[in-house]
Amino acid sequence: MAKNLLLIFLLISLLALSLELAKAQLAPAAFVLGDSLVDVGNNNYLRNIAKANFPHNGIDFAARRPTGRFCNGKNPADFIADQLGLPSSPPYLSLPKNASYINGVSFASGASGILNGTFLAYGELIPFQKQVGYFVEVHKSLVQQMGSSAAEKHLSKSLFCVIIGSNDFFDYFGSSELQKQHTPQQFIDLLATSLKPQLKKLYEFGARKLMVAGVGPLGCVPAERVNNKTHQCNEEHNSWSVKYNDMLKAMLKGLKSELHGLNYSYFDTYKVLHNIIQYPSAYGFNEIKAACCGLGELRAKSLCLPIARYCSNRKDHVFWDLYHPTEAAYRIIVDVLFDGSSPYVVPINVRQLVSS
Ligand SMILES: *[C@@H]1O[C@H](CO)[C@@H](O)[C@H](O)[C@H]1NC(C)=O
Ligand SMILES: *[C@@H]1O[C@H](CO)[C@@H](O)[C@H](O)[C@H]1NC(C)=O
Ligand SMILES: *[C@@H]1O[C@H](CO)[C@@H](O)[C@H](O)[C@H]1NC(C)=O
Ligand SMILES: *[C@@H]1O[C@H](CO)[C@@H](O)[C@H](O)[C@H]1NC(C)=O
């Protein structure tokens, strides 16, 4: 009897080991640039008012711990790392100066945008250009650590994730000053002309596999719906989201023909989230309008503060707080990112991108 048990135990251990080996890394590193959709704690180290390192954020995270993620649980950066077989890339600002960046690092900062001026009034943020500047430092460190040709090879196989742009729009929607300076089309053009040289700089410093996400249906977040009597989406703001995404998609196509050896996945956050909002039950959701955590109408009259209320059925809400999706929605989004196809992720999905 004891012998049989031992045998079974050995077999189970072998099986577990082989499963562990089978989960090979799809890429040596993930470098994450972006905003609160992928911030894993950089803002905890900055003097600003764009923070999430307090309850009820993190209520479904390991040990129910708030970490600085603007979510109840994991965010897309975590799911992407899971899929790649890597640990979540740590916040750049949490690391010592002599840290090893070999498995990647995250520069993402809540409330940051493509433009330096986006949500400047919130305090210290890491705007996109500064995030790219930090990556240039990381590149230098990798070259020192590995030597130049090994570092180039390492980076050429690594995944670069760029999820930015929503905050530029939210700042624009709320600022009559910005609206006076730029028409919506001019503002979209400004975002494009600001983003493009920064993506080129990532390439210049070794990036060859680039995942770039468009913005979601910004007019459908609870913070926008609550401004409408019947809680409808702001269709004008949605149409600007679509215009920006079209431009971003075309820009990436141009970059690939311009930059030898660059491969990319463009992820259409708008189309994927809009589909979920239109057919929620097909994805297991039944609340698309109200946030899970917040105060007042649609729980969208406050941030997810410690004094706010939160729902118990977090798996059937698309939105965690007035701006950010739930872990449940993020999980679906990253599944499409890795294994979906046109028109949701083009010209290739991230699984194809990292295996090319
Ligand atoms: C970084 O420096 C500290 C002391 O300054 C040292 O204790 C630590 O081992 C170093 N870490 C690495 C990865 O070199
Ligand atoms: C944005 O900030 C960076 C520093 O991070 C600076 O080098 C750059 O000149 C700024 N760009 C503009 C347009 O102000
Ligand atoms: C509410 O949204 C709908 C659909 O976008 C729009 O037709 C309507 O004018 C909006 N109402 C208000 C009061 O903003
Ligand atoms: C990646 O880009 C290279 C160079 O443009 C191209 O030859 C290759 O087919 C691309 N790989 C995929 C999977 O598209």
XYZ file of C-alpha atoms and ligand atoms in Angstrom:
412
model
C 0.000 0.000 0.000
C 2.696 2.482 1.052
C 4.718 1.439 -2.007
C 1.775 2.175 -4.298
C 1.312 5.573 -2.734
C 4.988 6.330 -3.222
C 4.749 5.297 -6.863
C 1.702 7.501 -7.413
C 3.468 10.381 -5.717
C 6.505 9.923 -7.980
C 4.333 9.820 -11.095
C 2.513 13.001 -10.073
C 5.824 14.743 -9.391
C 7.134 13.725 -12.808
C 3.955 14.980 -14.461
C 4.193 18.315 -12.629
C 7.845 18.639 -13.653
C 7.115 17.939 -17.305
C 4.256 20.462 -17.285
C 6.655 23.006 -15.800
C 9.219 22.289 -18.541
C 6.542 22.431 -21.229
C 5.661 25.981 -20.177
C 8.718 27.344 -21.935
C 9.375 31.062 -22.148
C 8.059 32.531 -25.386
C 10.335 35.558 -25.097
C 13.366 36.346 -22.926
C 11.915 39.627 -21.621
C 8.923 41.978 -21.666
C 9.455 45.738 -21.639
C 6.238 47.563 -20.821
C 5.523 51.215 -21.575
C 2.192 52.874 -20.942
C -0.395 54.217 -18.519
C -2.635 52.975 -15.705
C -3.917 50.101 -17.860
C -0.507 48.469 -17.302
C 1.044 50.357 -14.339
C 2.306 47.776 -11.836
C 3.432 50.280 -9.203
C 5.663 53.001 -10.666
C 3.315 55.708 -9.412
C 3.826 54.485 -5.834
C 7.265 56.085 -6.061
C 6.134 59.459 -7.400
C 4.562 62.552 -5.848
C 1.230 62.647 -7.618
C -2.486 62.137 -7.046
C -2.812 59.269 -9.578
C -2.446 56.345 -7.196
C -4.036 52.989 -6.578
C -1.956 51.529 -3.743
C -4.867 51.434 -1.316
C -7.989 49.279 -0.922
C -10.171 48.205 -2.583
C -7.708 47.934 -5.462
C -6.022 44.545 -5.437
C -8.891 42.851 -3.610
C -8.554 39.852 -5.951
C -4.771 40.074 -6.234
C -2.431 37.700 -4.382
C -3.077 38.122 -0.619
C -5.797 40.725 -1.459
C -3.019 43.266 -1.598
C -3.139 46.746 -3.203
C 0.022 47.148 -5.305
C -0.523 50.283 -7.343
C -2.454 48.402 -10.038
C -5.662 50.233 -10.985
C -7.648 47.013 -10.858
C -9.228 44.426 -8.568
C -6.640 41.853 -9.645
C -4.151 41.334 -12.434
C -3.862 43.860 -15.247
C -2.846 43.242 -18.890
C 0.874 43.504 -18.062
C 0.476 40.540 -15.684
C -1.539 38.439 -18.141
C 0.955 39.160 -20.931
C 3.825 38.049 -18.662
C 1.863 34.906 -17.702
C 1.343 34.047 -21.355
C 5.036 34.592 -22.116
C 6.053 32.361 -19.183
C 7.770 35.287 -17.438
C 7.314 36.948 -14.051
C 5.485 40.297 -14.299
C 8.018 42.958 -15.246
C 8.791 44.962 -12.068
C 8.222 48.735 -11.823
C 11.368 50.538 -12.983
C 11.214 52.942 -10.048
C 11.150 50.065 -7.532
C 14.557 48.766 -8.621
C 18.031 49.763 -7.393
C 20.325 51.556 -9.841
C 22.395 48.399 -10.422
C 19.385 46.124 -11.024
C 19.394 43.457 -13.709
C 16.809 44.143 -16.405
C 17.317 40.809 -18.090
C 13.671 39.634 -17.872
C 12.295 43.074 -18.632
C 10.958 46.025 -16.681
C 7.895 48.273 -16.655
C 7.960 52.026 -17.164
C 4.163 52.386 -17.158
C 2.736 55.227 -15.103
C -0.923 55.914 -14.313
C -2.361 59.175 -15.738
C 0.577 59.551 -18.127
C 0.111 60.229 -21.795
C 1.862 60.557 -25.117
C 2.179 64.308 -24.490
C 4.403 65.650 -21.711
C 1.632 68.003 -20.650
C -1.083 65.383 -20.141
C -2.481 65.579 -16.585
C 0.497 67.673 -15.580
C -1.604 69.051 -12.709
C -1.709 65.580 -11.110
C 1.956 65.889 -10.115
C 4.978 63.795 -11.096
C 4.147 61.289 -13.842
C 6.267 59.458 -16.419
C 5.107 60.746 -19.817
C 5.837 58.461 -22.764
C 8.953 60.273 -23.915
C 10.429 59.965 -20.430
C 9.565 56.242 -20.360
C 11.490 55.815 -23.606
C 14.358 57.784 -22.051
C 14.393 55.325 -19.133
C 14.531 52.462 -21.626
C 17.614 54.033 -23.210
C 19.236 53.832 -19.746
C 18.178 50.188 -19.435
C 19.677 49.501 -22.852
C 22.979 50.974 -21.680
C 22.908 48.762 -18.592
C 22.163 45.618 -20.643
C 25.049 46.399 -22.996
C 27.357 46.755 -20.003
C 26.094 43.528 -18.494
C 25.941 41.297 -21.589
C 28.120 42.972 -24.173
C 26.764 44.798 -27.155
C 25.990 41.940 -29.547
C 24.404 39.672 -26.914
C 22.277 42.600 -25.712
C 21.115 43.339 -29.270
C 20.185 39.707 -29.787
C 18.386 39.558 -26.425
C 16.376 42.719 -27.150
C 15.505 41.610 -30.681
C 13.681 38.594 -29.220
C 12.028 40.540 -26.378
C 8.467 41.814 -26.462
C 7.882 45.568 -26.258
C 4.359 46.491 -25.125
C 3.043 50.008 -25.646
C -0.350 50.891 -24.147
C -0.758 54.676 -24.084
C -3.014 57.449 -25.382
C -6.271 57.275 -23.366
C -5.172 59.942 -20.892
C -4.309 62.407 -23.636
C -7.933 62.136 -24.755
C -9.441 62.334 -21.265
C -7.342 65.429 -20.626
C -8.532 66.903 -23.935
C -12.216 66.078 -23.257
C -12.046 67.963 -19.959
C -9.951 70.938 -21.030
C -11.523 73.882 -22.846
C -7.998 75.297 -23.085
C -6.757 72.306 -25.136
C -9.941 72.334 -27.217
C -9.307 75.993 -28.021
C -5.749 75.173 -29.122
C -6.541 72.107 -31.276
C -9.542 70.741 -33.143
C -10.067 67.009 -32.453
C -8.379 66.162 -35.757
C -5.415 68.414 -34.989
C -5.113 66.835 -31.558
C -5.108 63.351 -33.067
C -2.412 64.440 -35.531
C -0.390 65.878 -32.654
C -0.572 62.554 -30.803
C 0.608 60.713 -33.896
C 3.491 63.039 -34.637
C 4.571 62.828 -30.990
C 4.331 59.047 -30.745
C 6.071 58.078 -33.972
C 9.621 59.307 -33.209
C 9.427 57.609 -29.802
C 8.535 54.252 -31.360
C 11.444 54.751 -33.751
C 13.702 55.369 -30.794
C 12.674 52.035 -29.264
C 13.695 50.420 -32.566
C 16.954 52.356 -32.625
C 17.769 50.912 -29.193
C 17.018 47.336 -30.147
C 13.249 46.701 -30.149
C 12.163 44.397 -33.015
C 8.906 42.927 -31.675
C 6.495 45.708 -30.904
C 2.955 45.332 -29.574
C 0.987 48.578 -29.687
C -2.593 48.898 -28.438
C -5.094 51.421 -29.710
C -7.431 53.176 -27.282
C -10.707 51.633 -26.136
C -14.222 53.067 -26.655
C -13.415 55.997 -24.375
C -16.988 57.307 -24.512
C -18.248 54.115 -22.823
C -16.295 54.197 -19.545
C -18.550 54.737 -16.501
C -17.058 58.238 -16.020
C -18.435 59.176 -19.446
C -21.768 57.325 -19.273
C -22.640 59.019 -15.994
C -22.722 62.360 -17.854
C -25.586 61.070 -20.006
C -29.146 60.976 -18.598
C -29.850 57.518 -19.999
C -26.285 56.287 -19.387
C -25.462 55.951 -23.069
C -21.932 56.097 -24.437
C -20.581 59.440 -25.626
C -20.557 58.662 -29.346
C -18.568 61.720 -30.290
C -15.724 60.654 -28.003
C -15.987 57.115 -29.355
C -15.627 58.402 -32.899
C -12.392 60.194 -31.974
C -11.105 56.960 -30.441
C -11.759 55.215 -33.757
C -10.079 57.990 -35.758
C -6.992 57.829 -33.573
C -6.815 54.052 -33.844
C -7.074 54.166 -37.651
C -4.204 56.584 -37.729
C -2.129 54.507 -35.324
C -2.694 51.373 -37.403
C -1.572 53.147 -40.572
C 1.461 54.585 -38.776
C 2.608 51.130 -37.672
C 2.272 49.794 -41.191
C 4.455 52.665 -42.388
C 7.022 52.061 -39.647
C 7.398 48.421 -40.623
C 8.224 49.319 -44.217
C 10.603 52.018 -43.003
C 12.436 50.064 -40.280
C 14.155 46.925 -41.472
C 13.432 43.825 -39.378
C 10.638 45.371 -37.317
C 7.591 43.197 -36.640
C 4.513 44.367 -34.806
C 1.058 43.502 -33.547
C -1.505 46.270 -33.503
C -4.232 45.518 -30.973
C -7.629 47.112 -31.542
C -8.740 47.655 -27.945
C -11.783 49.527 -29.253
C -13.155 46.657 -31.324
C -12.558 44.047 -28.625
C -14.079 46.066 -25.761
C -16.933 47.308 -27.931
C -17.793 43.715 -28.784
C -17.824 42.805 -25.103
C -20.070 45.795 -24.363
C -22.457 44.863 -27.184
C -22.645 41.132 -26.399
C -21.777 40.937 -22.694
C -23.453 37.606 -21.984
C -21.378 35.900 -24.687
C -18.349 36.784 -22.563
C -19.888 36.036 -19.156
C -20.691 39.625 -18.165
C -23.979 41.180 -17.147
C -22.951 44.669 -16.008
C -21.420 46.878 -18.676
C -22.393 50.342 -17.448
C -21.720 50.633 -13.738
C -18.276 50.402 -12.191
C -17.776 47.761 -9.526
C -15.995 50.109 -7.114
C -16.912 53.743 -6.489
C -19.609 56.016 -5.091
C -22.867 57.407 -6.456
C -24.609 56.931 -9.782
C -23.015 54.038 -11.747
C -20.425 54.058 -8.927
C -18.777 56.599 -11.210
C -18.964 59.705 -9.027
C -15.727 58.897 -7.210
C -12.522 56.952 -7.658
C -12.229 53.539 -6.016
C -11.257 55.041 -2.665
C -11.119 53.156 0.642
C -14.483 54.732 1.582
C -16.113 53.612 -1.702
C -18.452 50.644 -2.071
C -17.600 47.678 -4.259
C -19.548 44.837 -5.832
C -19.246 41.207 -4.799
C -19.789 39.864 -8.339
C -16.591 41.214 -9.844
C -16.434 38.547 -12.529
C -19.590 39.816 -14.222
C -18.623 43.517 -14.317
C -16.669 44.862 -17.298
C -15.468 47.911 -15.327
C -13.667 47.887 -12.000
C -13.715 51.651 -11.431
C -14.886 54.682 -13.368
C -12.079 54.301 -15.965
C -10.528 50.817 -15.734
C -11.738 47.339 -16.703
C -11.858 44.434 -14.261
C -9.386 41.577 -14.145
C -12.080 39.439 -15.806
C -12.256 41.797 -18.800
C -8.465 42.106 -18.998
C -8.102 38.329 -19.108
C -10.318 38.151 -22.210
C -8.515 41.095 -23.800
C -5.098 39.455 -23.426
C -6.433 36.126 -24.727
C -7.435 37.924 -27.938
C -4.088 39.723 -28.030
C -2.244 36.386 -27.990
C -4.516 34.138 -30.007
C -6.965 36.385 -31.857
C -6.921 37.476 -35.475
C -7.947 40.309 -37.785
C -9.583 42.793 -37.255
C -8.872 42.552 -33.518
C -5.122 42.040 -33.759
C -3.245 42.763 -37.010
C -1.265 41.814 -39.028
C -0.273 39.027 -36.588
C -1.150 38.195 -32.988
C 1.378 38.354 -30.180
C 1.966 34.600 -30.137
C 2.967 34.822 -33.803
C 4.958 37.975 -33.114
C 7.133 36.412 -30.428
C 7.626 33.155 -32.332
C 8.639 34.861 -35.590
C 23.651 46.288 -6.068
O 24.412 47.029 -5.142
C 24.239 46.648 -3.788
C 25.081 47.537 -2.900
O 25.215 48.816 -3.432
C 24.639 45.175 -3.607
O 24.379 44.773 -2.288
C 23.833 44.314 -4.572
O 24.278 42.971 -4.511
C 23.980 44.803 -6.007
N 23.090 44.036 -6.861
C 23.448 43.564 -8.077
C 22.396 42.839 -8.851
O 24.563 43.741 -8.526
C 9.134 66.166 -23.117
O 9.939 65.766 -22.022
C 11.239 65.314 -22.399
C 11.946 64.854 -21.124
O 11.398 63.680 -20.663
C 12.014 66.423 -23.076
O 13.282 65.939 -23.478
C 11.240 66.901 -24.292
O 11.879 68.007 -24.857
C 9.809 67.264 -23.912
N 9.060 67.476 -25.164
C 8.346 68.554 -25.369
C 7.641 68.642 -26.686
O 8.224 69.428 -24.535
C -27.026 60.505 -24.430
O -26.374 59.709 -25.385
C -27.114 59.516 -26.579
C -26.332 58.528 -27.443
O -25.000 58.923 -27.608
C -27.304 60.847 -27.260
O -28.075 60.674 -28.433
C -28.000 61.793 -26.304
O -28.073 63.090 -26.887
C -27.249 61.891 -24.988
N -27.993 62.694 -24.046
C -27.437 63.633 -23.295
C -28.334 64.370 -22.358
O -26.247 63.895 -23.368
C 8.878 39.873 -39.469
O 9.486 40.863 -40.274
C 10.388 40.347 -41.227
C 11.069 41.544 -41.896
O 10.148 42.509 -42.292
C 9.632 39.473 -42.204
O 10.511 38.914 -43.139
C 8.937 38.365 -41.423
O 8.138 37.589 -42.282
C 8.076 38.941 -40.331
N 7.523 37.876 -39.547
C 6.208 37.712 -39.421
C 5.769 36.580 -38.560
O 5.410 38.426 -39.968
